Amino acid sequence: MALSHAGTEEPEEPSPRTRQRMQESTPPGTAELQPSPEQAGRRAASARQLRVLLTPLAVAGRRLPQKRLLRAYGGGAGRAAAGKRLCLEPPPARAGPPEPASPPAAPAAGTGPGGAWDAESDGSDAGEAPPDEYSQLSAYERKRLKNITENAKFFAALKLHESAARLHQIATKRQSHVTKRAKPKKAEDETVRRRSMRLQRVEPSGIPMLEMPAQPGAEEQPEVPAGPLPMVPEDQTGNSKLTEDLLATWMRISEIKANGTEKRTCDIKRYQDSLNSMVLSEDNIKKVVKYRVASMAIHPSESIILVAAGDKSGQIGLWNVNCKSEEGAQVFVAHNYVVSCMHFSPFNPAHLLSLSNDTLRCGDVTRAVFDEVCRSEGNLSCFDFLEDNASTAIVGYWDGDVAVVDRRTPGASLELSADIGFRRTRTVHVHPVNKQYFVAAGSVDVCIFDVRYLKAKGNKPVSSLKGHTKSVASAYFSPVTGNRVVTVCADDKLRVYDTTALSPAAAVLSSVSRNNNTGRWLTRFRAIWDPKQEDCFVVGSMAQPRQIEVFQDTGKLLHAFYNLDCLGSVCSINVVHPSKNILVGGNSSGRLHVFKE
C-alpha cells in the first residue's frame, strides 16, 4: 500500500484473483460496462471489508485466529489500516444502481487471497454450492468454515459439558464419603474399658443383680492413715472373741523359743522320704485374703501352724491352721497397696513385719497394733534383716535404689539411701553368715554388695551373677552357709551360682530350663531354699497337673507336690517351715494350701 506525499491514502489496485471473482459475478450483458478506476478501487475495498464481517463465526469453546483472517482477507489494505479502529458494522449501502465490477485477473502462483499463499490451504473446494453469504469466500475458506461447523456439531453431540458436570458431581459425592468422621466426645461418666455383664453384675435379661452387690476394688477401700493402727479385723461386725483368741494364740506360741537347727538333714534319701510324707487335704485349704497372694510368712512355732499372707490390696490375713472351724482366719487392713514382702522377726516372733509401696510396718501382737517403722515417698519393693536381732533392715525400691532402716531410731525416716545402678530392685536377701553382704535382684542384674561401703552414688558390687537375658524375679542365698544363690529369670531358666569365694564374677553351677512365664494375673515365681536343707529349693510351676516342685542345687528334680482333687491352681508364692515338714503355697485367688505330714 502506497501513500501520497500529501498524506492521503490511495486506493490499492485490486489483485488479479479479485478481478477474476468480480468478472465471474458480473451478470450477462453488463461485462461490456467498464467502471472507472476509482469505482473499481472502492468496490474492492468494500468487498474486503465485507469478508471481515462474514468470516468469524461464534463457535462455543473455540477462539478463531482473527489476526490470520485479517491478514488473509485484508492483504495490503489491512496493513494500510493498521492503527485504526476496525469497524465490525457493514458499510452503508450506496444510493443508485450497482456498478459492474471489472473482471479480476487470475491469481499469481504461490499467492493467497490477500496476496500471500496460506501454507495450510490445499486449494480444494468443499464440493457443494456455498450459500449467498459465503459467495465472496475462497474454496479453502469455505472448507475451513464447514469443518469448524461440523466439529462444533460433533462436540455438541458428545455433550462434553454435561459429562464433565456429571463426573464432577460423582467425584464430589465420593469425596464426601471418604471424609473422616468427627470423633464423638466422651461423656464424663463413660467408662474407658468395656466390661462384660458378668463384671457389671447384670443378668443376661438386663436386670441388675440386687442380691449380690459388686465388691469394692482396692482403690475403693478407705485409705489407711499413717502412724500406728490397731489390730482390728476388717469385718467389724464379726465376733471379737475369735480375734482375741487368734491374737492370744500368736502371743502364746511366740514365747516359746523354737530350735530348728537340730532337724536339718543332709541325706538326700531321708529328705526325699520326708517330702513324700507331706500331703494336702481339704481341711488344709482355706481362702485367707480376698485377692492375689503376693507374700507369705510362717511362724517358727512347732506346736501351732500360724501362717500370714499379704495380698495385692494391702490386706494381711492370719490363719491358725490347727483351728478347724471356719473362724480360724482373720483379715486386717494394714496397707494401701500390695504387700510385697513379709517376715516374722527371727529374734521375736511376736513381731510380724510387712512392707508395701509406701510403708514398712511391724505388727506387734503384744500391743495389738501395727506400728509404722518407716515411710517413704518412693515405691518400696522388699526388705530383709541385717542382724539377728532384727533391729536393722535393708530395703529395696522399685526404681533400683536401696536403703538402710534402723528400727531403734525414733521416727519413720530412712538412715541411708544408696543408688546401686539398678533400674529396678525386686528382692534383697542378706547373707546368712556374713551379715554385711546382701544380694539384690534387678531387671537383668544380680549383684552382691557390702552394706558397709554403701554410699549415695557410685556403688560397686562385690560379685556379679551374670548370664540373665531377661528380668529376674528373685535371688536368695542358701540358708546355712550362703555358698549358693538361686535365681528365677523370665528367660525360662532357674540358675544356681557358686558364691563361696564371692569372686567378681560368680560361676554358674547348674541351670534348669522350665516355663517361668506367669503372665499378668499371677504373681511371679520365687525360688526359696528349704531352711532344713542346704542344697534344695522350692518353686512354683506352670506344669499340669498343678504342682509345686523341689529341686537340688545340681538341677535335679527331687519331688513334685500335687493333688488332683485339691490342687487345681498355680501356687506362685511358697513358704517352708524352718523346723517341721510343712509347705504352704498361695495362689492368685487368696487361697492357701498346706502340705504337711
XYZ file of C-alpha atoms in Angstrom:
597
model
C 0.000 0.000 0.000
C 1.356 3.363 -1.052
C 0.766 6.791 0.474
C 0.873 10.138 -1.358
C 3.107 12.949 -0.359
C 0.077 14.830 0.970
C -0.576 12.040 3.488
C -3.799 10.800 1.796
C -4.377 7.115 1.151
C -4.500 5.969 -2.438
C -6.802 3.095 -3.376
C -4.870 -0.060 -3.973
C -5.114 -1.822 -7.260
C -7.300 -4.955 -6.948
C -5.425 -8.205 -7.186
C -5.800 -10.442 -10.257
C -7.821 -13.020 -8.293
C -10.207 -10.308 -7.080
C -10.694 -9.082 -10.617
C -11.420 -12.686 -11.686
C -14.086 -13.051 -8.990
C -15.670 -9.735 -9.946
C -15.701 -10.824 -13.588
C -17.348 -14.142 -12.723
C -20.009 -12.455 -10.599
C -20.894 -9.874 -13.312
C -24.369 -10.545 -14.798
C -24.562 -11.241 -18.501
C -24.937 -8.190 -20.598
C -23.006 -5.947 -18.284
C -19.496 -7.205 -18.969
C -19.043 -4.509 -21.623
C -19.520 -1.814 -18.993
C -16.152 -0.919 -17.582
C -16.109 1.068 -14.303
C -13.682 3.805 -13.692
C -10.509 3.037 -11.682
C -11.864 4.908 -8.659
C -15.092 2.890 -8.672
C -13.199 -0.380 -9.034
C -10.970 0.503 -6.048
C -13.948 1.397 -3.849
C -15.726 -1.855 -4.744
C -12.619 -3.905 -3.939
C -12.208 -2.211 -0.553
C -15.915 -2.760 0.194
C -15.606 -6.434 -0.724
C -12.638 -6.876 1.610
C -14.487 -5.141 4.443
C -17.476 -7.413 3.874
C -15.311 -10.503 4.138
C -14.173 -9.495 7.600
C -17.791 -9.247 8.703
C -18.893 -12.605 7.277
C -15.940 -14.840 8.143
C -15.915 -15.053 12.003
C -18.483 -17.495 13.448
C -19.471 -17.877 17.068
C -18.276 -21.396 17.901
C -18.610 -22.399 21.552
C -15.381 -23.173 23.326
C -13.107 -22.128 20.409
C -11.410 -18.878 19.512
C -10.862 -18.082 15.871
C -7.495 -16.804 14.668
C -8.699 -13.318 13.790
C -5.250 -11.962 13.051
C -4.734 -14.637 10.430
C -8.142 -13.945 8.837
C -7.449 -10.229 8.731
C -4.076 -10.863 7.161
C -5.620 -13.184 4.587
C -8.617 -11.072 3.739
C -7.173 -7.611 4.115
C -3.930 -8.008 2.255
C -2.374 -4.641 1.676
C -5.498 -2.835 2.778
C -5.194 -4.455 6.222
C -1.669 -3.149 6.521
C -2.768 0.284 5.399
C -5.458 0.363 8.064
C -3.046 -0.527 10.892
C -3.516 1.645 13.952
C -7.134 2.435 13.021
C -10.235 1.033 14.654
C -11.704 -1.941 12.842
C -15.366 -1.353 12.103
C -17.430 -4.506 12.526
C -20.566 -2.842 11.086
C -21.243 -3.383 7.423
C -20.708 -0.265 5.274
C -23.813 1.747 4.413
C -25.430 0.908 1.126
C -24.788 3.412 -1.682
C -27.732 5.027 -3.432
C -28.313 4.230 -7.071
C -27.803 1.139 -9.170
C -24.795 -1.033 -8.543
C -21.888 -0.526 -10.825
C -20.499 -3.546 -12.625
C -17.117 -4.705 -11.410
C -14.270 -5.274 -13.759
C -13.315 -8.934 -14.279
C -10.469 -9.859 -11.950
C -7.280 -11.312 -13.251
C -6.062 -14.815 -12.411
C -4.166 -15.004 -9.176
C -0.460 -15.319 -9.284
C 1.090 -18.643 -8.451
C 2.047 -19.030 -4.807
C -0.193 -16.248 -3.550
C -3.350 -16.386 -1.469
C -6.422 -14.208 -1.369
C -4.584 -11.352 0.252
C -1.518 -11.648 -1.909
C 0.227 -14.266 0.276
C -0.366 -18.028 -0.029
C -1.545 -19.874 3.104
C 0.601 -22.912 3.669
C -2.282 -24.847 5.268
C -4.638 -24.376 2.335
C -4.888 -27.294 -0.079
C -6.872 -25.244 -2.657
C -9.716 -27.786 -2.793
C -13.376 -26.921 -2.662
C -15.973 -28.421 -0.422
C -17.828 -29.740 -3.467
C -21.087 -28.002 -2.551
C -22.582 -24.741 -3.636
C -21.878 -22.205 -0.898
C -24.653 -20.054 0.449
C -25.035 -16.491 -0.694
C -23.318 -15.019 2.373
C -20.215 -17.139 1.659
C -20.140 -16.327 -2.056
C -17.209 -13.961 -1.556
C -15.015 -16.614 0.205
C -12.435 -18.850 -1.408
C -12.753 -22.635 -1.571
C -10.282 -23.047 1.300
C -12.190 -20.601 3.457
C -15.489 -22.310 2.774
C -13.907 -25.717 3.509
C -12.453 -24.397 6.725
C -15.728 -22.865 7.885
C -17.519 -26.103 7.086
C -15.012 -28.098 9.138
C -15.415 -25.705 12.047
C -19.189 -26.051 11.896
C -19.060 -29.837 11.701
C -16.607 -30.036 14.595
C -18.804 -27.802 16.701
C -21.827 -30.024 15.950
C -19.790 -33.156 16.761
C -18.600 -31.830 20.113
C -22.112 -30.635 20.870
C -23.386 -34.159 20.140
C -20.827 -35.607 22.553
C -22.257 -33.462 25.360
C -18.868 -32.972 26.961
C -20.037 -30.204 29.227
C -22.853 -32.346 30.648
C -20.484 -35.289 31.097
C -17.908 -33.111 32.839
C -20.542 -31.732 35.185
C -21.814 -35.248 35.953
C -18.275 -36.542 36.660
C -17.598 -33.592 38.915
C -20.784 -34.347 40.818
C -19.795 -38.019 41.252
C -16.298 -37.099 42.406
C -17.744 -34.688 44.932
C -20.021 -37.385 46.341
C -17.168 -39.889 46.641
C -15.020 -37.357 48.407
C -17.787 -36.709 50.873
C -17.930 -40.430 51.692
C -14.234 -40.763 52.455
C -14.102 -37.852 54.813
C -13.272 -38.857 58.399
C -15.985 -38.718 60.935
C -15.545 -36.452 63.849
C -14.927 -38.483 66.994
C -17.729 -38.049 69.470
C -16.733 -36.556 72.750
C -16.633 -38.971 75.619
C -19.102 -38.428 78.343
C -17.739 -37.633 81.748
C -19.287 -40.721 83.293
C -18.323 -43.045 80.428
C -16.010 -45.909 81.373
C -12.765 -46.264 79.440
C -12.794 -50.044 79.181
C -15.701 -52.246 78.236
C -16.982 -54.523 80.953
C -18.891 -57.722 80.485
C -22.303 -58.281 82.004
C -20.735 -60.671 84.482
C -18.396 -57.972 85.797
C -21.262 -55.496 85.897
C -23.320 -57.937 87.963
C -26.116 -57.867 85.413
C -28.192 -60.837 84.350
C -28.460 -61.616 80.589
C -32.007 -60.278 80.708
C -30.633 -56.861 81.642
C -31.909 -56.842 85.236
C -29.281 -55.865 87.826
C -28.399 -58.470 90.446
C -29.503 -56.704 93.585
C -28.939 -59.682 95.849
C -25.187 -59.825 95.036
C -23.701 -56.318 95.017
C -20.293 -55.902 93.433
C -17.369 -55.981 95.832
C -15.431 -52.727 96.041
C -11.978 -52.784 94.491
C -8.755 -51.983 96.264
C -8.938 -48.371 95.132
C -12.434 -48.012 96.625
C -11.365 -49.054 100.127
C -10.836 -46.339 102.717
C -7.284 -45.112 102.798
C -5.138 -46.392 105.630
C -3.847 -43.458 107.683
C -0.230 -43.005 108.640
C 1.025 -43.985 112.046
C 0.100 -46.897 114.302
C -3.022 -48.916 113.502
C -4.981 -51.076 115.930
C -5.212 -54.794 115.183
C -8.879 -54.715 114.343
C -10.211 -57.107 111.697
C -11.755 -55.750 108.535
C -15.127 -57.235 109.461
C -16.081 -55.029 112.382
C -19.389 -56.843 112.866
C -17.691 -60.191 113.475
C -17.172 -61.884 116.797
C -14.423 -60.051 118.643
C -13.752 -63.138 120.784
C -12.460 -65.012 117.722
C -9.970 -62.239 117.034
C -8.900 -62.206 120.660
C -8.371 -65.960 120.591
C -6.240 -65.745 117.444
C -4.064 -62.973 118.831
C -3.727 -64.806 122.118
C -2.562 -67.931 120.306
C 0.007 -65.885 118.396
C 1.289 -64.359 121.627
C 1.485 -67.711 123.387
C 3.453 -69.538 120.700
C 5.842 -66.589 120.360
C 7.035 -67.015 123.929
C 8.461 -70.457 123.193
C 11.843 -70.377 121.524
C 11.933 -72.808 118.632
C 15.127 -74.662 117.838
C 15.128 -75.731 114.216
C 18.822 -76.371 113.696
C 18.655 -79.899 115.143
C 16.246 -81.107 112.473
C 18.331 -80.111 109.485
C 19.182 -83.175 107.457
C 21.860 -83.708 104.844
C 20.949 -87.117 103.486
C 19.029 -86.736 100.193
C 17.299 -90.096 100.629
C 15.874 -89.193 104.012
C 14.954 -85.761 102.709
C 13.010 -87.268 99.802
C 11.198 -89.570 102.200
C 10.151 -86.600 104.268
C 8.848 -84.858 101.161
C 6.816 -87.901 100.193
C 5.196 -87.935 103.619
C 3.758 -84.427 103.138
C 0.211 -84.464 101.746
C -2.595 -81.995 101.085
C -6.142 -82.450 102.330
C -9.334 -80.419 102.016
C -9.129 -79.378 105.649
C -5.821 -77.669 104.986
C -7.103 -75.383 102.210
C -8.577 -72.007 103.052
C -9.208 -68.633 101.465
C -7.359 -66.298 103.807
C -7.263 -62.989 101.849
C -9.590 -61.610 99.203
C -7.185 -61.071 96.341
C -3.980 -62.441 94.859
C -1.341 -63.584 97.327
C 1.839 -61.509 96.943
C 3.811 -62.598 100.028
C 3.702 -65.111 102.876
C 5.408 -65.872 106.184
C 5.141 -68.835 108.540
C 5.575 -68.682 112.297
C 8.514 -70.757 113.603
C 6.392 -72.404 116.272
C 6.477 -76.201 116.340
C 3.172 -76.621 118.162
C 0.802 -74.430 116.165
C 0.898 -73.694 112.420
C 0.317 -69.956 112.037
C 0.563 -68.552 108.521
C 0.438 -64.893 107.444
C -0.408 -63.850 103.873
C -0.440 -60.434 102.182
C -2.437 -59.702 99.039
C -2.341 -57.069 96.321
C -4.876 -54.762 98.013
C -2.938 -54.264 101.275
C -4.710 -56.878 103.382
C -2.901 -59.160 105.825
C -4.535 -62.473 106.663
C -3.640 -64.612 109.703
C -4.634 -68.273 109.664
C -4.362 -70.739 112.502
C -4.205 -73.970 110.512
C -4.781 -76.091 113.617
C -8.150 -74.413 114.144
C -10.621 -76.482 112.129
C -13.502 -74.022 112.450
C -14.433 -71.506 109.776
C -13.320 -68.665 112.031
C -9.694 -69.774 112.090
C -8.594 -66.855 109.846
C -8.825 -63.104 110.343
C -8.136 -60.312 107.863
C -6.554 -56.957 108.772
C -6.144 -53.888 106.551
C -2.680 -52.570 107.304
C -1.596 -51.085 103.943
C -2.986 -49.201 100.987
C -1.044 -51.122 98.338
C 0.232 -54.599 97.588
C 2.030 -56.319 100.457
C 5.122 -57.470 98.563
C 7.241 -58.821 101.441
C 6.579 -60.303 104.915
C 8.779 -61.806 107.661
C 8.293 -62.915 111.251
C 11.115 -61.475 113.293
C 13.728 -64.228 113.922
C 14.518 -62.664 117.280
C 10.922 -62.073 118.450
C 8.214 -63.966 116.504
C 5.589 -61.801 118.192
C 6.547 -59.191 115.590
C 5.354 -59.557 112.009
C 6.957 -57.062 109.645
C 5.175 -56.312 106.351
C 6.167 -53.981 103.535
C 4.059 -52.156 100.982
C 4.812 -49.444 98.425
C 4.917 -46.602 100.918
C 5.381 -48.097 104.386
C 7.160 -50.756 106.403
C 5.014 -51.801 109.362
C 5.579 -54.046 112.383
C 2.592 -55.946 113.698
C 3.197 -56.259 117.449
C 0.755 -58.755 118.916
C 1.762 -57.861 122.467
C 0.335 -54.381 121.953
C -2.216 -55.402 119.313
C -1.032 -52.681 116.951
C 0.523 -52.337 113.504
C 3.269 -49.837 114.140
C 4.933 -47.792 111.396
C 8.662 -48.461 111.073
C 9.385 -46.206 108.103
C 7.539 -44.272 105.443
C 8.902 -43.246 102.043
C 7.661 -41.268 99.089
C 9.278 -43.811 96.751
C 7.931 -47.251 95.968
C 9.315 -49.860 98.342
C 9.624 -53.388 96.962
C 11.318 -55.729 99.505
C 13.335 -55.952 102.707
C 15.456 -58.311 104.825
C 17.023 -58.159 108.285
C 20.680 -57.173 108.533
C 21.108 -58.518 112.091
C 19.855 -61.487 114.078
C 18.022 -59.195 116.479
C 16.128 -57.692 113.514
C 16.894 -54.158 114.644
C 18.126 -53.028 111.218
C 16.993 -53.943 107.745
C 17.973 -53.402 104.121
C 15.095 -52.127 101.963
C 14.828 -52.195 98.173
C 12.992 -49.749 95.894
C 11.194 -50.415 92.647
C 13.292 -47.713 90.981
C 16.526 -49.604 91.790
C 17.824 -47.908 94.949
C 18.327 -49.500 98.365
C 18.119 -48.021 101.851
C 19.043 -48.918 105.422
C 16.384 -48.770 108.156
C 17.115 -48.769 111.879
C 14.081 -49.693 113.955
C 15.664 -48.282 117.101
C 15.744 -44.767 115.715
C 12.644 -42.726 116.567
C 10.583 -41.546 113.658
C 9.790 -43.119 110.310
C 12.745 -41.867 108.278
C 15.449 -43.852 106.495
C 19.042 -43.966 107.685
C 20.788 -44.228 104.323
C 19.740 -44.271 100.674
C 22.106 -45.614 98.017
C 21.991 -45.893 94.233
C 23.360 -49.317 93.230
C 22.916 -48.763 89.488
C 19.794 -50.905 89.045
C 16.743 -49.851 87.092
C 14.577 -51.996 89.380
C 15.151 -53.930 92.599
C 12.716 -56.789 93.155
C 14.316 -58.702 96.032
C 17.112 -58.239 98.568
C 18.485 -61.038 100.739
C 21.175 -60.905 103.440
C 23.953 -63.489 103.683
C 23.113 -65.972 106.500
C 26.670 -65.929 107.931
C 28.320 -62.692 106.809
C 25.551 -60.224 107.504
C 27.336 -57.343 105.803
C 26.674 -58.862 102.372
C 23.347 -58.816 100.605
C 22.284 -59.941 97.134
C 19.955 -57.750 95.053
C 17.948 -58.883 92.035
C 17.008 -56.275 89.466
C 15.791 -56.084 85.909
C 18.638 -58.128 84.431
C 21.334 -57.603 87.056
C 22.004 -59.761 90.103
C 24.821 -58.454 92.302
C 26.207 -58.862 95.810
C 27.015 -55.669 97.722
C 28.711 -54.838 101.008
C 26.424 -52.718 103.141
C 29.394 -51.213 104.982
C 30.564 -49.412 101.850
C 27.251 -48.152 100.588
C 27.113 -44.502 99.591
C 24.732 -42.249 97.765
C 26.330 -42.721 94.318
C 28.941 -44.855 92.625
C 28.447 -48.159 94.467
C 30.316 -51.120 93.007
C 29.269 -54.735 93.623
C 31.442 -57.288 95.370
C 30.312 -60.008 92.959
C 28.129 -60.111 89.847
C 25.932 -63.048 88.847
C 25.767 -62.727 85.070
C 24.018 -64.664 82.339
C 20.431 -63.447 82.675
C 18.905 -62.219 79.424
C 15.559 -61.012 80.811
C 14.193 -59.659 84.074
C 14.978 -61.529 87.280
C 12.165 -62.221 89.746
C 14.193 -63.276 92.804
C 17.652 -64.166 94.125
C 18.277 -65.821 97.538
C 21.289 -67.161 99.444
C 21.300 -70.757 100.634
C 20.072 -70.900 104.270
C 23.080 -72.340 106.153
C 26.348 -71.303 104.500
C 25.285 -68.858 101.835
C 27.544 -70.625 99.330
C 24.758 -70.837 96.747
C 22.392 -68.327 95.179
C 19.328 -69.444 93.218
C 17.663 -67.064 90.731
C 14.416 -67.149 88.754
C 14.531 -65.380 85.386
C 11.930 -64.598 82.750
C 14.118 -66.281 80.126
C 12.657 -69.583 81.473
C 15.728 -70.563 83.445
C 16.476 -71.438 87.059
C 20.153 -70.781 87.785
C 22.301 -71.757 90.765
C 25.536 -69.786 91.332
C 28.579 -70.585 93.423
C 29.118 -67.749 95.922
C 31.641 -69.452 98.168
C 34.536 -67.123 97.395
C 32.496 -64.060 96.333
C 34.600 -63.572 93.223
C 33.899 -60.609 90.908
C 32.056 -62.957 88.541
C 30.258 -65.847 90.212
C 30.211 -69.153 88.328
C 27.016 -70.930 87.325
C 26.767 -74.377 88.896
C 23.553 -75.522 87.203
C 20.731 -74.267 85.010
C 17.218 -75.672 84.701
C 15.010 -74.894 81.705
C 11.331 -74.537 82.566
C 8.333 -72.291 81.986
C 8.556 -69.185 84.183
C 6.057 -67.125 82.203
C 3.401 -66.480 84.843
C 1.702 -63.740 82.820
C -0.227 -60.761 84.069
C -2.658 -62.318 86.519
C -0.218 -64.443 88.524
C 2.465 -63.399 90.969
C 5.932 -64.096 89.616
C 7.700 -67.229 90.809
C 10.232 -67.009 93.625
C 12.588 -69.912 94.262
C 13.193 -70.222 98.036
C 15.591 -72.529 99.856
C 14.285 -75.098 102.309
C 15.599 -73.896 105.704
C 16.124 -77.524 106.749
C 18.164 -78.458 103.670
C 21.167 -76.508 102.444
C 21.146 -77.663 98.839
C 17.407 -77.871 97.954
C 14.943 -75.178 96.936
C 11.194 -74.946 96.268
C 9.468 -73.104 93.388
C 6.019 -72.936 91.823
C 5.280 -74.462 88.444
C 3.103 -73.920 85.384
C 3.040 -77.648 84.602
C -0.075 -79.790 84.501
C -1.298 -81.156 86.824
C -0.718 -78.131 89.032
C 2.199 -78.726 91.355
C 4.986 -77.290 93.490
C 8.461 -78.536 92.596
C 11.557 -79.212 94.700
C 14.996 -79.098 93.033
C 18.510 -79.883 94.173
C 21.247 -77.335 93.509
C 22.563 -79.642 90.790
C 19.381 -79.040 88.793
C 17.817 -82.411 89.600
C 14.077 -82.529 90.288
C 13.620 -84.283 93.639
C 9.891 -84.060 94.233
C 6.642 -82.515 92.989
C 3.789 -81.702 95.371
C 0.398 -82.144 93.725
C -3.133 -83.341 94.418
C -5.537 -83.894 91.554
C -8.570 -83.399 93.792
C -7.463 -80.452 95.928
C -4.839 -78.509 93.973
C -6.057 -77.032 90.694
C -4.278 -73.671 90.557
C -0.763 -72.261 90.287
C 0.914 -71.575 93.634
C 3.336 -68.769 92.797
C 4.304 -67.917 96.399
C 5.529 -70.660 98.719
C 6.998 -70.829 102.210
C 8.602 -73.723 104.120
C 8.572 -74.186 107.881
C 12.052 -73.749 109.404
C 11.921 -76.923 111.517
C 8.927 -79.052 110.549
C 7.941 -80.735 107.291
C 5.336 -78.143 106.324
C 4.955 -76.400 102.988
C 2.389 -73.654 102.280
C 1.502 -72.471 98.776
C -0.584 -69.407 97.889
C -2.455 -68.789 94.618
C -3.940 -65.800 92.808
C -7.357 -66.049 94.476
C -6.098 -65.638 98.052
C -6.272 -69.343 98.858
C -3.595 -71.150 100.886
C -2.685 -74.849 100.545
C -0.804 -76.575 103.395
C 1.179 -79.753 102.716
C 2.181 -81.485 105.928
C 2.837 -84.880 107.436
